[in-house]
Each structure stands twice: as C-alpha cells, then as structure tokens.
Coordinates of C-alpha atoms and ligand atoms in Angstrom, one line a residue:
X684 CA 69.5 72.0 -7.8
X685 CA 65.8 72.5 -7.1
X686 CA 64.0 74.9 -9.5
X687 CA 60.4 76.1 -9.4
X688 CA 58.9 77.3 -12.7
X689 CA 55.8 79.4 -12.4
X690 CA 53.1 80.1 -15.0
X691 CA 49.8 81.9 -14.7
X692 CA 48.6 83.0 -18.1
X693 CA 48.8 82.1 -21.8
X694 CA 51.9 84.1 -22.6
X695 CA 53.7 82.4 -19.7
X696 CA 52.9 79.0 -21.1
X697 CA 54.5 79.9 -24.4
X698 CA 57.7 80.8 -22.7
X699 CA 57.8 77.9 -20.2
X700 CA 57.3 75.2 -22.9
X701 CA 60.8 75.3 -24.4
X702 CA 62.5 75.5 -21.0
X703 CA 60.6 72.5 -19.6
X704 CA 61.2 70.5 -22.8
X705 CA 65.0 71.2 -22.4
X706 CA 64.9 70.3 -18.7
X707 CA 63.2 67.0 -19.2
X708 CA 66.5 65.2 -19.9
X709 CA 68.6 67.1 -17.4
X710 CA 69.8 65.3 -14.4
X711 CA 71.3 68.2 -12.5
X712 CA 68.2 70.4 -12.2
X713 CA 65.1 69.0 -10.6
X714 CA 62.2 71.2 -11.5
X715 CA 58.6 71.6 -10.2
X716 CA 56.2 73.1 -12.7
X717 CA 53.6 75.3 -10.9
X718 CA 50.5 77.0 -12.4
X719 CA 48.8 79.7 -10.5
X720 CA 45.4 79.5 -12.3
X721 CA 45.2 83.2 -13.2
X722 CA 43.9 82.0 -16.6
X723 CA 41.5 79.2 -16.0
X724 CA 39.1 78.9 -19.1
X725 CA 39.4 75.6 -21.1
X726 CA 40.7 77.4 -24.2
X727 CA 42.8 80.0 -22.3
X728 CA 44.6 77.3 -20.4
X729 CA 44.0 73.6 -20.7
X730 CA 43.7 73.3 -24.5
X731 CA 46.4 75.9 -25.0
X732 CA 48.8 74.0 -22.6
X733 CA 48.1 70.7 -24.5
X734 CA 48.7 72.4 -27.9
X735 CA 52.2 73.4 -26.6
X736 CA 53.0 69.9 -25.5
X737 CA 53.5 71.2 -22.0
X738 CA 53.0 68.7 -19.2
X739 CA 50.3 69.1 -16.5
X740 CA 51.7 71.2 -13.6
X741 CA 52.9 69.3 -10.6
X742 CA 51.1 71.9 -8.5
X743 CA 48.1 74.1 -9.5
X744 CA 46.5 76.6 -7.2
X745 CA 42.8 76.6 -6.7
X746 CA 42.1 80.4 -6.8
X747 CA 38.7 81.4 -5.7
X748 CA 38.8 85.2 -6.5
X749 CA 38.5 86.8 -9.9
X750 CA 39.2 90.3 -8.6
X751 CA 42.8 91.3 -9.4
X752 CA 43.9 92.4 -5.9
X753 CA 42.4 89.5 -3.9
X754 CA 43.5 87.0 -6.6
X755 CA 47.0 88.5 -6.2
X756 CA 46.9 87.9 -2.4
X757 CA 45.7 84.4 -2.9
X758 CA 48.6 83.7 -5.3
X759 CA 51.1 85.0 -2.7
X760 CA 49.6 82.9 0.0
X761 CA 49.4 79.7 -2.1
X762 CA 53.0 79.9 -3.2
X763 CA 54.2 80.8 0.3
X764 CA 52.6 77.6 1.5
X765 CA 54.3 75.6 -1.3
X766 CA 57.7 77.0 -0.2
X767 CA 57.0 76.3 3.4
X768 CA 56.2 72.7 2.5
X769 CA 59.3 72.2 0.3
X770 CA 61.9 75.0 -0.5
X771 CA 63.3 75.4 -4.0
X772 CA 66.8 76.8 -4.5
X773 CA 65.5 79.2 -7.2
X774 CA 62.1 80.4 -8.3
X775 CA 61.9 81.2 -12.0
X776 CA 59.1 83.6 -12.9
X777 CA 58.2 84.6 -16.4
X778 CA 57.1 87.8 -18.2
X779 CA 55.0 90.6 -16.7
X780 CA 51.6 89.2 -15.4
X781 CA 50.2 89.4 -11.9
X782 CA 51.2 85.8 -11.3
X783 CA 54.8 86.8 -12.0
X784 CA 55.0 89.5 -9.4
X785 CA 52.9 87.5 -6.8
X786 CA 55.2 84.5 -6.9
X787 CA 58.4 86.6 -7.0
X788 CA 57.2 88.4 -3.9
X789 CA 56.3 85.2 -2.1
X790 CA 59.8 83.8 -3.0
X791 CA 61.6 86.9 -1.6
X792 CA 59.5 86.8 1.6
X793 CA 60.9 83.3 2.1
X794 CA 64.5 84.1 1.1
X795 CA 64.3 82.1 -2.1
X796 CA 66.3 83.6 -4.9
X797 CA 64.2 84.8 -7.9
X798 CA 65.2 84.4 -11.6
X799 CA 63.2 86.5 -14.1
X800 CA 62.8 85.3 -17.6
X801 CA 62.0 88.1 -20.1
X802 CA 63.6 90.7 -17.8
X803 CA 64.4 94.3 -18.8
X804 CA 61.5 95.1 -21.1
X805 CA 60.2 98.7 -20.6
X806 CA 57.3 100.6 -22.1
X807 CA 57.9 103.5 -19.7
X808 CA 54.1 103.6 -19.3
X809 CA 53.4 103.4 -15.6
X810 CA 49.7 103.2 -16.2
X811 CA 50.1 99.7 -17.6
X812 CA 49.8 97.0 -14.9
X813 CA 52.3 94.9 -16.8
X814 CA 54.9 97.7 -16.6
X815 CA 54.5 97.9 -12.9
X816 CA 54.9 94.1 -12.7
X817 CA 58.0 94.2 -14.8
X818 CA 59.8 96.8 -12.8
X819 CA 59.0 95.3 -9.4
X820 CA 59.9 91.7 -10.5
X821 CA 63.2 92.9 -11.8
X822 CA 63.9 94.6 -8.5
X823 CA 63.1 91.4 -6.6
X824 CA 65.3 89.2 -8.9
X825 CA 68.8 87.8 -8.4
X826 CA 69.1 86.6 -11.9
X827 CA 67.8 88.7 -14.8
X828 CA 67.4 86.8 -18.2
X829 CA 66.9 89.3 -21.0
X830 CA 65.5 88.7 -24.5
X831 CA 67.3 91.5 -26.3
X832 CA 70.3 93.8 -26.0
X833 CA 67.9 96.7 -25.5
X834 CA 66.5 95.0 -22.5
X835 CA 70.0 94.5 -21.1
X836 CA 70.8 98.2 -21.7
X837 CA 67.6 99.2 -19.8
X838 CA 68.7 97.2 -16.8
X839 CA 72.2 98.6 -16.8
X840 CA 70.8 102.2 -17.2
X841 CA 68.6 101.5 -14.1
X842 CA 71.7 100.6 -12.2
X843 CA 71.4 96.8 -12.0
X844 CA 74.7 95.0 -11.3
X845 CA 75.9 93.6 -14.7
X846 CA 76.8 90.3 -13.1
X847 CA 73.2 89.6 -12.4
X848 CA 72.1 90.3 -16.0
X849 CA 72.3 87.5 -18.7
X850 CA 71.4 88.1 -22.3
X851 CA 69.9 84.7 -23.1
X852 CA 67.7 85.6 -26.1
X853 CA 64.0 85.4 -27.0
X854 CA 62.3 82.2 -25.8
X855 CA 59.1 83.1 -27.6
X856 CA 61.0 82.5 -30.8
X857 CA 62.5 79.2 -29.6
X858 CA 58.9 78.1 -28.9
X859 CA 57.8 79.2 -32.4
X860 CA 60.8 77.4 -34.0
X861 CA 59.9 74.2 -32.1
X862 CA 56.4 74.3 -33.5
X863 CA 57.0 75.7 -36.9
X864 CA 56.4 72.5 -38.9
X865 CA 53.0 72.0 -37.3
X866 CA 52.1 75.6 -37.8
X867 CA 53.1 75.6 -41.5
X868 CA 50.9 72.6 -42.4
X869 CA 47.8 73.5 -40.3
X870 CA 45.9 76.0 -42.6
X871 CA 43.5 76.9 -39.8
X872 CA 42.0 79.7 -41.8
X873 CA 40.2 77.2 -44.1
X874 CA 38.1 76.1 -41.1
X875 CA 36.6 79.6 -41.1
X876 CA 36.2 79.9 -44.9
X877 CA 39.2 82.1 -45.5
X878 CA 42.2 81.7 -47.8
X879 CA 45.7 82.6 -47.1
X880 CA 46.5 86.3 -47.5
X881 CA 42.9 87.2 -47.9
X882 CA 42.0 88.2 -44.3
X883 CA 43.3 90.3 -41.4
X884 CA 43.9 88.8 -38.0
X885 CA 43.1 91.1 -34.9
X886 CA 43.5 90.5 -31.2
X887 CA 42.6 92.9 -28.3
X888 CA 42.8 92.3 -24.6
X889 CA 44.6 95.3 -22.9
X890 CA 42.7 97.3 -20.3
X891 CA 43.9 100.5 -22.1
X892 CA 42.0 99.5 -25.2
X893 CA 38.9 97.8 -23.7
X894 CA 38.1 99.4 -20.4
X895 CA 36.8 102.7 -21.7
X896 CA 33.7 102.8 -23.8
X897 CA 34.9 105.6 -26.0
X898 CA 38.2 103.9 -26.8
X899 CA 36.5 100.6 -27.6
X900 CA 33.9 102.3 -29.7
X901 CA 36.5 103.9 -31.8
X902 CA 38.4 100.6 -32.3
X903 CA 35.1 98.9 -33.3
X904 CA 34.3 101.8 -35.7
X905 CA 37.7 101.5 -37.3
X906 CA 37.5 97.8 -37.7
X907 CA 34.1 98.1 -39.4
X908 CA 35.6 100.5 -42.0
X909 CA 38.6 98.3 -42.5
X910 CA 36.5 95.1 -42.9
X911 CA 34.9 96.7 -46.1
X912 CA 38.3 96.1 -47.8
X913 CA 39.3 92.7 -46.3
X914 CA 37.5 90.4 -43.8
X915 CA 38.8 90.4 -40.2
X916 CA 39.0 87.4 -37.8
X917 CA 39.2 88.1 -34.1
X918 CA 40.1 85.2 -31.7
X919 CA 38.6 86.8 -28.7
X920 CA 40.1 87.1 -25.2
X921 CA 37.4 86.7 -22.5
X922 CA 38.0 90.4 -21.5
X923 CA 37.0 91.5 -25.0
X924 CA 33.8 89.6 -24.9
X925 CA 33.0 90.8 -21.4
X926 CA 33.7 94.5 -22.3
X927 CA 31.8 94.4 -25.6
X928 CA 28.7 93.1 -23.8
X929 CA 29.2 95.6 -20.9
X930 CA 29.2 98.5 -23.4
X931 CA 26.1 97.2 -25.3
X932 CA 27.8 95.9 -28.4
X933 CA 26.8 92.6 -29.8
X934 CA 29.7 90.5 -28.6
X935 CA 29.1 87.9 -31.3
X936 CA 28.5 90.1 -34.3
X937 CA 30.3 93.4 -35.1
X938 CA 29.7 93.4 -38.8
X939 CA 29.3 91.2 -42.0
X940 CA 33.0 91.0 -42.5
X941 CA 34.2 90.6 -38.9
X942 CA 34.3 87.1 -37.5
X943 CA 34.6 86.8 -33.7
X944 CA 35.8 83.3 -32.7
X945 CA 36.9 81.9 -29.4
X946 CA 40.5 82.0 -28.2
X947 CA 42.5 79.6 -30.2
X948 CA 45.1 77.0 -29.1
X949 CA 48.7 77.9 -29.9
X950 CA 49.1 76.0 -33.2
X951 CA 45.8 77.2 -34.6
X952 CA 46.4 80.7 -33.5
X953 CA 49.9 80.8 -35.1
X954 CA 48.6 79.2 -38.2
X955 CA 46.0 82.1 -38.5
X956 CA 48.8 84.6 -37.9
X957 CA 51.0 82.9 -40.5
X958 CA 48.4 82.9 -43.3
X959 CA 47.1 86.4 -42.6
X960 CA 47.6 89.5 -44.8
X961 CA 48.6 91.4 -41.8
X962 CA 48.0 91.5 -38.0
X963 CA 46.5 94.1 -35.7
X964 CA 47.2 93.5 -32.0
X965 CA 47.8 94.9 -28.6
X966 CA 49.6 91.7 -27.4
X967 CA 53.3 91.6 -26.5
X968 CA 54.3 88.2 -27.8
X969 CA 52.4 88.6 -31.2
X970 CA 54.6 91.6 -32.0
X971 CA 57.7 89.3 -31.7
X972 CA 56.1 86.3 -33.5
X973 CA 55.0 88.4 -36.5
X974 CA 58.4 90.1 -36.7
X975 CA 60.1 86.7 -36.8
X976 CA 57.8 85.5 -39.5
X977 CA 58.1 88.7 -41.5
X978 CA 54.4 89.5 -41.3
X979 CA 53.4 93.2 -41.0
X980 CA 52.1 94.0 -37.5
X981 CA 50.2 97.1 -36.5
X982 CA 50.3 97.4 -32.7
X983 CA 47.2 99.3 -31.4
X984 CA 48.9 101.0 -28.5
X985 CA 50.6 104.3 -27.6
X986 CA 53.8 102.5 -26.7
X987 CA 55.6 99.2 -26.7
X988 CA 58.2 97.4 -24.6
X989 CA 59.3 95.4 -27.7
X990 CA 61.3 98.2 -29.3
X991 CA 63.5 95.8 -31.3
X992 CA 60.4 94.9 -33.4
X993 CA 59.9 98.5 -34.3
X994 CA 63.6 99.0 -35.1
X995 CA 63.4 95.7 -37.2
X996 CA 60.8 97.4 -39.4
X997 CA 57.9 94.9 -39.2
X998 CA 56.0 96.5 -36.4
X999 CA 54.3 99.9 -36.3
X1000 CA 52.4 101.6 -33.4
X1001 CA 49.0 102.8 -34.5
X1002 CA 46.2 104.8 -32.8
X1003 CA 42.7 105.7 -33.8
X1004 CA 43.9 108.7 -35.9
X1005 CA 46.5 107.0 -38.1
X1006 CA 44.9 103.5 -38.1
X1007 CA 43.2 103.5 -41.5
X1008 CA 46.2 105.1 -43.3
X1009 CA 48.6 102.5 -41.8
X1010 CA 46.2 99.7 -42.8
X1011 CA 46.2 101.0 -46.4
X1012 CA 50.0 100.7 -46.4
X1013 CA 49.8 97.3 -44.7
X1014 CA 47.4 96.1 -47.4
X1015 CA 50.2 96.8 -50.0
X1016 CA 52.9 95.2 -47.9
X1017 CA 54.7 92.1 -49.0
X1018 CA 55.8 89.5 -46.6
X1019 CA 59.5 90.1 -45.7
X1020 CA 62.1 87.4 -45.1
X1021 CA 62.4 85.8 -41.7
X1022 CA 63.9 88.6 -39.7
X1023 CA 67.3 88.3 -38.0
X1024 CA 67.5 89.4 -34.4
X1025 CA 70.4 88.6 -32.1
X1026 CA 69.7 85.4 -30.1
X1027 CA 66.2 84.9 -31.4
X1028 CA 67.0 81.3 -32.0
X1029 CA 66.5 77.7 -30.7
X1030 CA 69.2 77.9 -28.0
X1031 CA 67.6 80.2 -25.5
X1032 CA 66.5 77.5 -23.0
X1033 CA 70.0 76.0 -23.2
X1034 CA 71.6 79.3 -22.3
X1035 CA 69.2 79.7 -19.3
X1036 CA 70.0 76.2 -18.1
X1037 CA 73.8 76.8 -18.4
X1038 CA 73.5 80.0 -16.3
X1039 CA 71.3 78.3 -13.6
X1040 CA 73.9 75.5 -13.3
X1041 CA 76.6 78.0 -12.7
X1042 CA 74.8 80.1 -10.2
X1043 CA 72.6 77.5 -8.5
Ligands
UD1_1989 C1 46.8 89.0 -18.6 C2 48.1 89.8 -18.3 C3 48.6 90.3 -19.6 C4 48.7 89.2 -20.7 C5 47.3 88.6 -20.9 C6 47.4 87.5 -21.9 C7 48.1 90.8 -16.1 C8 48.1 92.1 -15.3 N1 47.9 90.9 -17.4 O1 45.8 89.9 -18.9 O2 49.8 90.9 -19.4 O3 49.1 89.8 -21.9 O4 47.0 88.0 -19.6 O5 46.2 86.9 -22.2 O6 48.4 89.8 -15.5 N2 39.2 85.6 -17.8 C9 38.4 84.6 -18.1 N3 39.0 83.4 -18.4 C10 40.4 83.2 -18.3 C11 41.2 84.3 -17.9 C12 40.6 85.5 -17.7 O7 37.2 84.7 -18.2 O8 40.9 82.1 -18.5 C13 38.6 87.0 -17.5 C14 38.9 87.4 -16.1 O9 37.9 87.0 -15.2 C15 39.0 88.9 -16.2 C16 39.5 89.1 -17.6 O10 39.3 87.9 -18.3 O11 37.8 89.5 -16.1 C17 40.9 89.5 -17.6 O12 41.8 88.4 -17.1 P1 43.1 88.7 -16.3 O13 43.7 87.4 -15.9 O14 42.8 89.7 -15.2 O15 44.1 89.5 -17.2 P2 44.3 89.5 -18.8 O16 43.5 90.6 -19.4 O17 44.0 88.1 -19.3

C-alpha cells in the first residue's frame, strides 16, 4: 500500500513524527513524506524537524507566496502534480492547518482517498480558520482518526458513518512519551537564567489574539501586570513579532520581567513547559501536553476544541477580564499527577497502521 503523509506546520510535525517512526520498519506500507513548506523559517521548521528526529521529506514544495489564499492555491497545485506523477492509495493529512485542507482537496480532486489524523475536534467557532479547515477536511475524508471519545461523538452527531470513524487516541501524547527522557534532563530554563517553578511560559500566535491592536494591547497590559509577580518567557511565533512591530510595540522588549525569545525546538520548548510554574497559551497542542504533564494551563481564548483537557481539570479558558484572577489561582496551584485520558498513550501510531492495513 502506498501512503502519502503530509505536513506543513510545526504542530503537524509533532503528529507525523511517531507515525513515521513506527512505519520505518513496516514492510506492508510504503510511505512518502511530503512537506508543503507553509512554515519555512529555520527555527519553525528545519531545527524543529531535526529535534523530533523526523527524516527530511522525500518531497518539499517550493512555495513562492506568503499570502494565505494564493499560498493555498499553490499547495493544491503542487500536490496535484505529485499525484499526477505517482498516485498514492491513501493521502494522510494531519490537524487543521491550511496545508491539511489544501492537500485533502487535491487528493479528492484526483480520486485519492483521504485519511484525517486528529479528526472530529470542534470549537464551534466558525471565525477560526482552523475550525473551517477541520470541518471541510473531515467532509473530504474516507477514514477519520479521532484523538478522543468527544471527537468521535462530534462526528457521529454530524452524521458521519460510524464505520469510517476510528478512535485511535492522541498522537501528540505518543510523541511526548517518545521524547520524555530527553525533555526531563534538558533544563532549558537555565539557559535563560531561570529556575524550575520560578517563571511562567506564554505563547501567542492566533489571529484572534494578535490581529486587532486593542486585543493585543490588552494581552500585553495583562502580561506586564502579571510579570511583577513572576517573570514570563515567551518563545515567539513569527506572527507575534510581526504584529507587535506593526502595532508599534517594541517586539524585543515588553518589560523588565518579560523575556521574548525565538521559537524553540521541540525538546527545548517542552523542557521550558515542563519546568514552568504554569503556562498561558492559545495553542492547541500545548493544552494537551500540559494536561498530560499535570501542569496548569490557562488558554487565552473564548473557546477550545480540546474539551477533554477542560473536563480533565488542568486547562481553563481565560479572557482579558478574568485573566489576572485566574493567574492568582494558578500561582497557588500544585503540579498534579500525570493525567489519565483514554488512549493518550504510546500505541496511537500502531492503531493507525492497523486500520490502514485493513482498509488500504
Ligand atoms: C498556523 C496554523 C495554526 C497552527 C500554527 C502553529 C493555519 C490556518 N494556521 O498558523 O493552526 O496552530 O500554524 O504554529 O494554517 N511565518 C514566518 N515563518 C514561518 C511561518 C510563518 O515568518 O516559518 C509568518 C507568515 O509569513 C505569516 C505568519 O507567520 O505572516 C503566520 O503564518 P501562517 O503559516 O499563515 O499561520 P500560523 O499563524 O503559523
């Protein structure tokens, strides 16, 4: 069976790594690893990929546009050409980014069956580009691999045929488990002059937080107040740097106790998460990684598609109004035991491979 595995952004790489590792010794599935190039910076892609032990892609697109719509069209065109040259039996796309939808669409245009890894997540917020991508990719898919029972229930409620839905578990956690030893010994915070438990880690990259000046100003204001109690480190996504500069903030200095550093590789980033007092984020994967590690996570969003982390008790949604109060509680929080979620384990890629062998 011939399988294409598509990645385009950092969170895709995290989810592709365990699957590719498990496929390396498999003699029934021949895979091609394809990277679209949506994320292209050294530290957003190349260094990140290497830190995950992910091989170089067999095919990498050379995208010329950085504008979302035209970049999307380029991805459709590039992957269509790849299929024309050599057809896979199944195209596996991951998560909810533009690359995911672009390649799923190209596959369907060429009658190639689509498998969606991390299917069924829903924030019900149609203003999020990721929610649009999730819903459309699921509609285009023949095989829907869900990370949680809630995700499976969402698909069933939307009328998907149960036989197409496979609850395989959370592959973000398989990746974390594969790298846990390295993360535990790393102590990346020392490189920035911090000690374990004595700093807060924050990440922001969503349009909904960054693209309006008023919203971003209120986030910066809140972080400044918070940093008087405990220093904050921000590994910055390029969009954050760009928007801070665009709205006339100093994109290198937001305050004495706020350290902005460049995007970190996976092991360094997870080490910073692991040693932090608590985490503030708008990322999807970080909500799950903190939950697994038992670290308090404040998610700076109006909603989430990762409801199991809220039900699990380690993740709380915050906004500009309740932020400082929630931080005061988070300061007092103790690290909880490693959380138990169904199929958040090291067997997710194995389950996916078993399904692919049955259906392919
Ligand atoms: C994308 C995903 C989001 C995911 C995030 C993780 C979509 C719709 N969104 O958002 O779901 O959580 O990745 O990081 O696909 N840029 C660089 N260097 C890079 C990559 C991007 O400078 O390596 C710049 C781009 O030019 C753009 C901005 O950062 O101006 C945003 O990048 P983009 O790929 O559009 O989306 P993300 O915000 O990264």
